[in-house]
């Protein structure tokens, strides 16, 4: 029984003190929870019997006081640690109260039956309902704290009513789509907790079979996967990533986050999901394909932190495998993903050098080679070789003798030939041959790193490699490793070329011998048939023989194409390894007319492609041959398609990079009469042809063309403004959205090109406004039908690329004024433009410009700028308040920064000043008078601050309502704002920004000039939309929230 002096009102007075202590440290939460439970237990004893039942007076008083304390926390914004500790105390007390009241009732903790209703369960239910009410609050802080409270409470819940569960689930499904990112994050965390109750059950749920999962759990999981894949916030995606169970159905979606745009999320996949999640016993394991994807993406990352996280994951695999490198290799498919396997081994060796000694490379190891063990040996040898002297000692222990290695290679080669020839019909022959070929490839790389000081061993290996290359059954993937070993064993490049040419000639002679034997056999058959005397039988045999001859001809053609392909592969591998001029190797001269030229004319596509490739490699080694064959490759680009067109395009760009465009176009210039004009015309035609490839129907051609033009521009071989303009257009065009290869190339090229030199930035400055105009037209034309960056984003990006403060090399002091010249062009455009959206974008760009210091700005530029600004305010003033204020702020900052130039502009003679010649020409071209109605407005700081639009010639009046001078802050936190009660009369149709478009534009849609008109309804709608958005922003961000906000407490009161 409670004390005779104690009442619920006196007991609950101490509740705020517990919250006061809890917000300072988490360490006292347990102590305060115990003390608060005593008060709760005493309050629960105060009841009142009524005809309708028992009234829980004490519990009601406790719950009301508790909720009042929580209400003070719910309005606190994100990031306040005291509020976070207070909510953690609420969750800690809820869990403690449930356990203690159950214990007081004598109910076992592991009872599976329905739990008895206790003061704690009623308290938690009321607390949850109270938090759910705040889910729909207008205040974003309240929504955030309510979702956070639910996320913390669900962890310690022992049971929940089914109806309450459904209400909570529906409310959370709404909150995960909240417009505020922190609210979505807490809602995702709370929603994930509904998949399981406590942490132990959560661990079990992580491993549960998908067939045994509840339908509701699957529904929750599908929503979490949707957040993981589509939410624009990296923080929300991260919350879903951390709270998703790992099984066969979710693992593919988790691996998608390896390509997440946020580096932190990518790092969390390695350190969280793949390292911690998959470490649980019985959890899903990565397949060889998934392991390959994880290692390839992780070790190829640009972000260093992500690469380190991938390395930690590989170390975790090593620990799990007992520091056995062979088990690490077994995680991958060495036959298919050899490169990823070697990358993982190298990363493991870097952090754990002891792994190099974990395997004994003795005779037993070399005699029992498998694809995985051979790959391990290759990785160890190449890693030790890369360490130089530091790895020499261990490398000598690992490497076998050259003679022993040659005999092992010979044994595996013999078994491979047997599998490919005599045992080719067996079922398992193909798989066994692939395994043997993989082992042989690894041994070739080991042989490449061997020391051939043993002459006998060298001769043995040389003869074996020559035999392998000469054999027609050598797999294609072994040609290049064998050629590399042959190059190392040769006496020099000339000797190497001579040997390969001899092998190619031998293969051609063998083919001719086979054709001659086939022809002799046919002639013998004809002689035997002519001895027959029966005419009818002879005619039937002739018809049968004609069919056989056609089949034999087709088979012979196929064999010839296969032989040509093989010889071309050998020639290609040889040419790729040549560094000397073609004239210095006379042995190769006969290959061009005998093999390469006929291959280029072949009707077989694969042979023709290889022929073009080999011819292109020859052209890189011989400038005269390149000049002779350059028109051929241009013709192939125009006439061919598919792989042949792609190969010809690659060859053309390679030749330009090696020999230069002027040299390759010299004959075309000579045909046009010679001289600088003819050379310039030929150069322009070639550049135009190359830019036309950016509009090709095939995405691969577009990507190759963009990469080639980018290389030419980075090397300085192409300095054409039109080329830069075209690359920027295709980079930002919506039509190239699917061509990720091209966009990735240009996303690296454009900033590197612009920031490498101010000369390049000056080139971008000249095409900046034309590019912006074309992309703006495309944006308005597609009207949301395709995804595209907005004109404001385009302008911001162009301004950033042309920022002279980011340039590494300034060609001249004048290049510091690049952005000032952009400002002049923007002012000229603003002076003539009437489009409201366009003017808004242009003024926004003005505020992002990096203007030079006053000592770097010359007087003509400064005077022109201030006169243009004054003319703009007089002739074409801004109507929108935000745009007008932005421009006024920009102009005022310029007046203060360039005081000398502003003074000179006020004192300038507009009619005769030589510094204003360009300005006079521009105004005359726009039919505008040079004189100002109010000369005192030039570089006038007061006029710039006021920036009030005046009545125009058309009688258009703008708002002149006075602003409120009251200094009192509005109750809602909004700034005082005067809104005109009258709307402006209709404006005439606005003409867009004029810009020259070329026939080589991104597409026909982006190259056409368009005109836009702004109707009265559009203006009124836009104005009302802006006012509504401004009001919404003020409602959300209007002032700091107070802990004793009565309106919020009333909103959340039960």
CSV table of N, CA and C in Angstrom, one decimal, residues 313-428:
chain,number,residue,atom,x,y,z
A,313,UNK,N,38.4,-6.2,-46.3
A,313,UNK,CA,37.5,-7.3,-46.6
A,313,UNK,C,38.3,-8.5,-47.0
A,314,UNK,N,39.3,-8.3,-47.9
A,314,UNK,CA,40.2,-9.4,-48.3
A,314,UNK,C,40.9,-10.0,-47.1
A,315,UNK,N,41.4,-9.2,-46.2
A,315,UNK,CA,42.0,-9.7,-45.0
A,315,UNK,C,41.1,-10.5,-44.1
A,316,UNK,N,39.8,-10.0,-44.1
A,316,UNK,CA,38.8,-10.8,-43.3
A,316,UNK,C,38.6,-12.2,-44.0
A,317,UNK,N,38.6,-12.2,-45.3
A,317,UNK,CA,38.6,-13.5,-46.0
A,317,UNK,C,39.8,-14.4,-45.6
A,318,UNK,N,40.9,-13.8,-45.6
A,318,UNK,CA,42.1,-14.6,-45.2
A,318,UNK,C,42.0,-15.1,-43.8
A,319,UNK,N,41.6,-14.3,-42.9
A,319,UNK,CA,41.4,-14.8,-41.5
A,319,UNK,C,40.4,-15.9,-41.4
A,320,UNK,N,39.3,-15.8,-42.2
A,320,UNK,CA,38.3,-16.8,-42.2
A,320,UNK,C,38.8,-18.1,-42.8
A,321,UNK,N,39.8,-18.0,-43.7
A,321,UNK,CA,40.3,-19.2,-44.4
A,321,UNK,C,41.5,-19.7,-43.6
A,322,UNK,N,41.8,-19.2,-42.5
A,322,UNK,CA,43.0,-19.7,-41.7
A,322,UNK,C,44.3,-19.3,-42.3
A,323,UNK,N,44.4,-18.2,-42.9
A,323,UNK,CA,45.7,-17.7,-43.5
A,323,UNK,C,46.2,-18.6,-44.6
A,324,UNK,N,45.3,-19.3,-45.3
A,324,UNK,CA,45.8,-20.2,-46.4
A,324,UNK,C,45.5,-19.5,-47.7
A,325,UNK,N,46.5,-19.1,-48.5
A,325,UNK,CA,46.2,-18.4,-49.7
A,325,UNK,C,45.5,-19.3,-50.8
A,326,UNK,N,45.7,-20.6,-50.7
A,326,UNK,CA,45.0,-21.5,-51.6
A,326,UNK,C,43.5,-21.4,-51.5
A,327,UNK,N,43.1,-21.3,-50.2
A,327,UNK,CA,41.6,-21.2,-49.9
A,327,UNK,C,41.1,-19.9,-50.4
A,328,UNK,N,42.0,-18.8,-50.3
A,328,UNK,CA,41.5,-17.5,-50.9
A,328,UNK,C,41.4,-17.6,-52.4
A,329,UNK,N,42.2,-18.3,-53.1
A,329,UNK,CA,42.1,-18.5,-54.5
A,329,UNK,C,40.9,-19.3,-54.9
A,330,UNK,N,40.5,-20.3,-54.0
A,330,UNK,CA,39.4,-21.1,-54.3
A,330,UNK,C,38.1,-20.3,-54.2
A,331,UNK,N,38.1,-19.1,-53.6
A,331,UNK,CA,36.9,-18.3,-53.6
A,331,UNK,C,36.5,-17.8,-55.0
A,332,UNK,N,37.5,-17.8,-55.9
A,332,UNK,CA,37.3,-17.3,-57.2
A,332,UNK,C,37.3,-18.4,-58.2
A,333,UNK,N,36.8,-18.1,-59.4
A,333,UNK,CA,37.0,-19.1,-60.5
A,333,UNK,C,38.2,-18.7,-61.3
A,334,UNK,N,39.3,-19.3,-61.1
A,334,UNK,CA,40.6,-19.0,-61.7
A,334,UNK,C,40.5,-19.1,-63.2
A,335,UNK,N,39.6,-19.9,-63.8
A,335,UNK,CA,39.6,-20.0,-65.2
A,335,UNK,C,38.9,-18.8,-65.8
A,336,UNK,N,37.9,-18.2,-65.1
A,336,UNK,CA,37.2,-17.1,-65.7
A,336,UNK,C,37.6,-15.8,-65.2
A,337,UNK,N,38.0,-15.7,-63.9
A,337,UNK,CA,38.3,-14.4,-63.3
A,337,UNK,C,39.7,-14.4,-62.7
A,338,UNK,N,40.7,-14.7,-63.6
A,338,UNK,CA,42.1,-14.8,-63.2
A,338,UNK,C,42.6,-13.4,-62.7
A,339,UNK,N,42.3,-12.3,-63.4
A,339,UNK,CA,42.8,-11.0,-63.1
A,339,UNK,C,42.3,-10.6,-61.7
A,340,UNK,N,41.0,-10.8,-61.4
A,340,UNK,CA,40.5,-10.5,-60.0
A,340,UNK,C,41.1,-11.3,-59.0
A,341,UNK,N,41.4,-12.6,-59.3
A,341,UNK,CA,42.0,-13.5,-58.3
A,341,UNK,C,43.4,-13.0,-58.0
A,342,UNK,N,44.2,-12.6,-59.0
A,342,UNK,CA,45.5,-12.1,-58.8
A,342,UNK,C,45.5,-10.7,-58.1
A,343,UNK,N,44.5,-9.9,-58.3
A,343,UNK,CA,44.4,-8.6,-57.6
A,343,UNK,C,44.2,-8.8,-56.1
A,344,UNK,N,43.3,-9.8,-55.8
A,344,UNK,CA,43.0,-10.1,-54.4
A,344,UNK,C,44.3,-10.7,-53.7
A,345,UNK,N,45.0,-11.5,-54.4
A,345,UNK,CA,46.2,-12.1,-53.8
A,345,UNK,C,47.3,-11.0,-53.6
A,346,UNK,N,47.4,-10.1,-54.5
A,346,UNK,CA,48.4,-9.0,-54.4
A,346,UNK,C,48.0,-8.1,-53.2
A,347,UNK,N,46.7,-7.8,-53.0
A,347,UNK,CA,46.3,-7.0,-51.9
A,347,UNK,C,46.6,-7.7,-50.6
A,348,UNK,N,46.4,-9.0,-50.6
A,348,UNK,CA,46.7,-9.8,-49.3
A,348,UNK,C,48.2,-9.8,-49.1
A,349,UNK,N,49.0,-10.0,-50.1
A,349,UNK,CA,50.4,-10.0,-49.9
A,349,UNK,C,50.9,-8.6,-49.4
A,350,UNK,N,50.3,-7.5,-49.8
A,350,UNK,CA,50.8,-6.2,-49.4
A,350,UNK,C,50.6,-6.0,-47.9
A,351,UNK,N,49.5,-6.5,-47.3
A,351,UNK,CA,49.2,-6.3,-45.9
A,351,UNK,C,49.7,-7.5,-45.1
A,352,UNK,N,49.9,-8.7,-45.7
A,352,UNK,CA,50.4,-9.8,-44.9
A,352,UNK,C,51.5,-10.6,-45.7
A,353,UNK,N,52.7,-10.1,-45.6
A,353,UNK,CA,53.8,-10.7,-46.3
A,353,UNK,C,54.0,-12.2,-45.9
A,354,UNK,N,53.6,-12.5,-44.7
A,354,UNK,CA,53.8,-13.9,-44.2
A,354,UNK,C,53.0,-14.9,-45.1
A,355,UNK,N,52.0,-14.5,-45.9
A,355,UNK,CA,51.3,-15.4,-46.8
A,355,UNK,C,52.2,-15.9,-47.8
A,356,UNK,N,53.3,-15.2,-48.2
A,356,UNK,CA,54.2,-15.7,-49.2
A,356,UNK,C,54.9,-17.0,-48.8
A,357,UNK,N,55.1,-17.2,-47.5
A,357,UNK,CA,55.7,-18.4,-46.9
A,357,UNK,C,54.8,-19.5,-46.5
A,358,UNK,N,53.4,-19.2,-46.8
A,358,UNK,CA,52.4,-20.2,-46.3
A,358,UNK,C,52.4,-21.4,-47.2
A,359,UNK,N,52.9,-21.3,-48.4
A,359,UNK,CA,52.9,-22.5,-49.3
A,359,UNK,C,54.3,-22.9,-49.7
A,360,UNK,N,54.5,-24.2,-49.7
A,360,UNK,CA,55.9,-24.7,-50.0
A,360,UNK,C,55.9,-25.0,-51.5
A,361,UNK,N,56.7,-24.3,-52.3
A,361,UNK,CA,56.8,-24.5,-53.7
A,361,UNK,C,57.9,-25.6,-54.0
A,362,UNK,N,57.5,-26.8,-53.6
A,362,UNK,CA,58.5,-27.9,-53.8
A,362,UNK,C,58.0,-28.7,-55.0
A,363,UNK,N,58.7,-29.9,-55.3
A,363,UNK,CA,58.4,-30.7,-56.4
A,363,UNK,C,57.0,-31.2,-56.4
A,364,UNK,N,56.5,-31.5,-55.2
A,364,UNK,CA,55.1,-32.0,-55.1
A,364,UNK,C,54.1,-30.9,-55.6
A,365,UNK,N,54.4,-29.7,-55.2
A,365,UNK,CA,53.5,-28.6,-55.7
A,365,UNK,C,53.5,-28.5,-57.2
A,366,UNK,N,54.7,-28.5,-57.8
A,366,UNK,CA,54.8,-28.3,-59.2
A,366,UNK,C,54.3,-29.5,-60.0
A,367,UNK,N,54.4,-30.7,-59.4
A,367,UNK,CA,53.9,-31.9,-60.1
A,367,UNK,C,52.4,-32.0,-60.1
A,368,UNK,N,51.7,-31.3,-59.2
A,368,UNK,CA,50.3,-31.4,-59.0
A,368,UNK,C,49.6,-30.1,-59.3
A,369,UNK,N,50.0,-29.5,-60.3
A,369,UNK,CA,49.4,-28.2,-60.6
A,369,UNK,C,48.0,-28.2,-61.1
A,370,UNK,N,47.2,-27.3,-60.6
A,370,UNK,CA,45.8,-27.1,-61.0
A,370,UNK,C,45.7,-25.7,-61.4
A,371,UNK,N,44.6,-25.3,-62.1
A,371,UNK,CA,44.5,-23.9,-62.5
A,371,UNK,C,44.6,-22.9,-61.3
A,372,UNK,N,44.1,-23.2,-60.1
A,372,UNK,CA,44.2,-22.3,-59.0
A,372,UNK,C,45.6,-22.3,-58.4
A,373,UNK,N,46.2,-23.4,-58.3
A,373,UNK,CA,47.6,-23.4,-57.7
A,373,UNK,C,48.6,-22.8,-58.7
A,374,UNK,N,48.4,-23.0,-60.0
A,374,UNK,CA,49.3,-22.4,-61.0
A,374,UNK,C,49.1,-20.9,-60.9
A,375,UNK,N,47.8,-20.4,-60.8
A,375,UNK,CA,47.6,-19.0,-60.7
A,375,UNK,C,48.2,-18.4,-59.4
A,376,UNK,N,48.2,-19.2,-58.3
A,376,UNK,CA,48.8,-18.7,-57.1
A,376,UNK,C,50.3,-18.6,-57.3
A,377,UNK,N,51.0,-19.6,-57.9
A,377,UNK,CA,52.4,-19.5,-58.2
A,377,UNK,C,52.7,-18.3,-59.1
A,378,UNK,N,51.9,-18.1,-60.1
A,378,UNK,CA,52.2,-16.9,-61.0
A,378,UNK,C,52.1,-15.6,-60.2
A,379,UNK,N,51.1,-15.5,-59.3
A,379,UNK,CA,50.9,-14.3,-58.5
A,379,UNK,C,52.1,-14.1,-57.6
A,380,UNK,N,52.5,-15.1,-57.0
A,380,UNK,CA,53.7,-15.0,-56.0
A,380,UNK,C,54.9,-14.5,-56.8
A,381,UNK,N,55.2,-15.1,-58.0
A,381,UNK,CA,56.4,-14.8,-58.7
A,381,UNK,C,56.3,-13.3,-59.2
A,382,UNK,N,55.1,-12.9,-59.8
A,382,UNK,CA,55.0,-11.6,-60.3
A,382,UNK,C,55.1,-10.5,-59.1
A,383,UNK,N,54.6,-10.9,-57.9
A,383,UNK,CA,54.6,-10.0,-56.8
A,383,UNK,C,56.1,-9.8,-56.3
A,384,UNK,N,56.8,-10.9,-56.2
A,384,UNK,CA,58.2,-10.8,-55.8
A,384,UNK,C,59.0,-10.1,-56.8
A,385,UNK,N,58.7,-10.3,-58.1
A,385,UNK,CA,59.5,-9.7,-59.1
A,385,UNK,C,59.3,-8.2,-59.1
A,386,UNK,N,58.1,-7.7,-58.7
A,386,UNK,CA,57.8,-6.3,-58.6
A,386,UNK,C,58.5,-5.6,-57.5
A,387,UNK,N,58.9,-6.4,-56.5
A,387,UNK,CA,59.5,-5.9,-55.3
A,387,UNK,C,61.0,-5.6,-55.5
A,388,UNK,N,61.6,-6.1,-56.6
A,388,UNK,CA,63.0,-5.8,-56.9
A,388,UNK,C,63.9,-6.6,-56.0
A,389,UNK,N,64.9,-5.9,-55.5
A,389,UNK,CA,65.9,-6.6,-54.7
A,389,UNK,C,65.3,-7.2,-53.4
A,390,UNK,N,64.2,-6.5,-52.9
A,390,UNK,CA,63.6,-7.0,-51.6
A,390,UNK,C,63.0,-8.4,-51.8
A,391,UNK,N,62.7,-8.8,-53.0
A,391,UNK,CA,62.0,-10.1,-53.2
A,391,UNK,C,62.9,-11.1,-53.9
A,392,UNK,N,64.2,-10.7,-54.1
A,392,UNK,CA,65.1,-11.7,-54.9
A,392,UNK,C,65.3,-13.0,-54.1
A,393,UNK,N,65.5,-12.9,-52.8
A,393,UNK,CA,65.9,-14.1,-52.1
A,393,UNK,C,64.7,-15.1,-52.1
A,394,UNK,N,63.5,-14.6,-51.8
A,394,UNK,CA,62.4,-15.5,-51.8
A,394,UNK,C,62.0,-16.0,-53.3
A,395,UNK,N,62.3,-15.1,-54.3
A,395,UNK,CA,62.0,-15.5,-55.7
A,395,UNK,C,62.9,-16.6,-56.1
A,396,UNK,N,64.1,-16.7,-55.7
A,396,UNK,CA,65.0,-17.8,-56.0
A,396,UNK,C,64.5,-19.1,-55.4
A,397,UNK,N,63.9,-19.0,-54.2
A,397,UNK,CA,63.4,-20.2,-53.6
A,397,UNK,C,62.1,-20.7,-54.3
A,398,UNK,N,61.4,-19.8,-54.8
A,398,UNK,CA,60.1,-20.2,-55.4
A,398,UNK,C,60.3,-20.7,-56.9
A,399,UNK,N,61.1,-20.0,-57.6
A,399,UNK,CA,61.2,-20.3,-59.1
A,399,UNK,C,61.9,-21.7,-59.3
A,400,UNK,N,61.3,-22.5,-60.2
A,400,UNK,CA,62.0,-23.7,-60.5
A,400,UNK,C,63.1,-23.5,-61.5
A,401,UNK,N,64.0,-24.5,-61.7
A,401,UNK,CA,65.0,-24.4,-62.7
A,401,UNK,C,64.4,-24.2,-64.1
A,402,UNK,N,65.2,-23.5,-65.0
A,402,UNK,CA,64.6,-23.3,-66.3
A,402,UNK,C,64.4,-24.6,-67.1
A,403,UNK,N,65.3,-25.6,-66.9
A,403,UNK,CA,65.2,-26.8,-67.6
A,403,UNK,C,63.9,-27.6,-67.1
A,404,UNK,N,63.8,-27.6,-65.7
A,404,UNK,CA,62.7,-28.3,-65.1
A,404,UNK,C,61.3,-27.6,-65.5
A,405,UNK,N,61.3,-26.3,-65.6
A,405,UNK,CA,60.1,-25.6,-66.0
A,405,UNK,C,59.8,-25.9,-67.5
A,406,UNK,N,60.9,-26.0,-68.3
A,406,UNK,CA,60.6,-26.4,-69.8
A,406,UNK,C,60.0,-27.7,-69.9
A,407,UNK,N,60.5,-28.7,-69.1
A,407,UNK,CA,59.9,-30.0,-69.2
A,407,UNK,C,58.5,-30.1,-68.7
A,408,UNK,N,58.2,-29.3,-67.6
A,408,UNK,CA,56.8,-29.2,-67.2
A,408,UNK,C,55.9,-28.6,-68.2
A,409,UNK,N,56.4,-27.5,-68.8
A,409,UNK,CA,55.6,-26.9,-69.9
A,409,UNK,C,55.4,-27.9,-71.1
A,410,UNK,N,56.4,-28.7,-71.4
A,410,UNK,CA,56.3,-29.6,-72.5
A,410,UNK,C,55.2,-30.7,-72.2
A,411,UNK,N,55.3,-31.2,-70.9
A,411,UNK,CA,54.3,-32.2,-70.5
A,411,UNK,C,52.9,-31.7,-70.6
A,412,UNK,N,52.6,-30.5,-70.1
A,412,UNK,CA,51.3,-30.0,-70.1
A,412,UNK,C,50.8,-29.7,-71.5
A,413,UNK,N,51.8,-29.2,-72.4
A,413,UNK,CA,51.5,-28.9,-73.8
A,413,UNK,C,51.1,-30.2,-74.5
A,414,UNK,N,51.8,-31.3,-74.3
A,414,UNK,CA,51.5,-32.5,-74.9
A,414,UNK,C,50.1,-33.1,-74.5
A,415,UNK,N,49.8,-32.9,-73.2
A,415,UNK,CA,48.5,-33.4,-72.8
A,415,UNK,C,47.4,-32.5,-73.4
A,416,UNK,N,47.7,-31.2,-73.5
A,416,UNK,CA,46.7,-30.3,-74.1
A,416,UNK,C,46.4,-30.6,-75.6
A,417,UNK,N,47.5,-30.9,-76.3
A,417,UNK,CA,47.4,-31.3,-77.8
A,417,UNK,C,46.6,-32.6,-77.9
A,418,UNK,N,46.8,-33.5,-77.0
A,418,UNK,CA,46.1,-34.7,-77.0
A,418,UNK,C,44.6,-34.5,-76.8
A,419,UNK,N,44.3,-33.6,-75.9
A,419,UNK,CA,42.9,-33.4,-75.6
A,419,UNK,C,42.2,-32.6,-76.7
A,420,UNK,N,43.0,-31.8,-77.5
A,420,UNK,CA,42.4,-31.0,-78.5
A,420,UNK,C,42.3,-31.8,-79.9
A,421,UNK,N,43.0,-32.9,-80.0
A,421,UNK,CA,43.0,-33.6,-81.2
A,421,UNK,C,42.5,-35.0,-81.1
A,422,UNK,N,43.2,-35.9,-80.5
A,422,UNK,CA,42.8,-37.3,-80.4
A,422,UNK,C,41.6,-37.6,-79.5
A,423,UNK,N,41.5,-36.8,-78.4
A,423,UNK,CA,40.4,-37.0,-77.5
A,423,UNK,C,39.4,-35.9,-77.5
A,424,UNK,N,39.2,-35.3,-78.7
A,424,UNK,CA,38.3,-34.1,-78.8
A,424,UNK,C,36.9,-34.6,-78.7
A,425,UNK,N,36.6,-35.8,-79.0
A,425,UNK,CA,35.2,-36.3,-78.9
A,425,UNK,C,34.7,-36.7,-77.6
A,426,UNK,N,35.6,-36.8,-76.6
A,426,UNK,CA,35.2,-37.1,-75.2
A,426,UNK,C,34.3,-36.0,-74.6
A,427,UNK,N,33.5,-36.4,-73.6
A,427,UNK,CA,32.6,-35.5,-73.0
A,427,UNK,C,33.3,-34.4,-72.2
A,428,UNK,N,34.3,-34.9,-71.4
A,428,UNK,CA,35.0,-34.0,-70.5
A,428,UNK,C,36.2,-33.4,-71.1
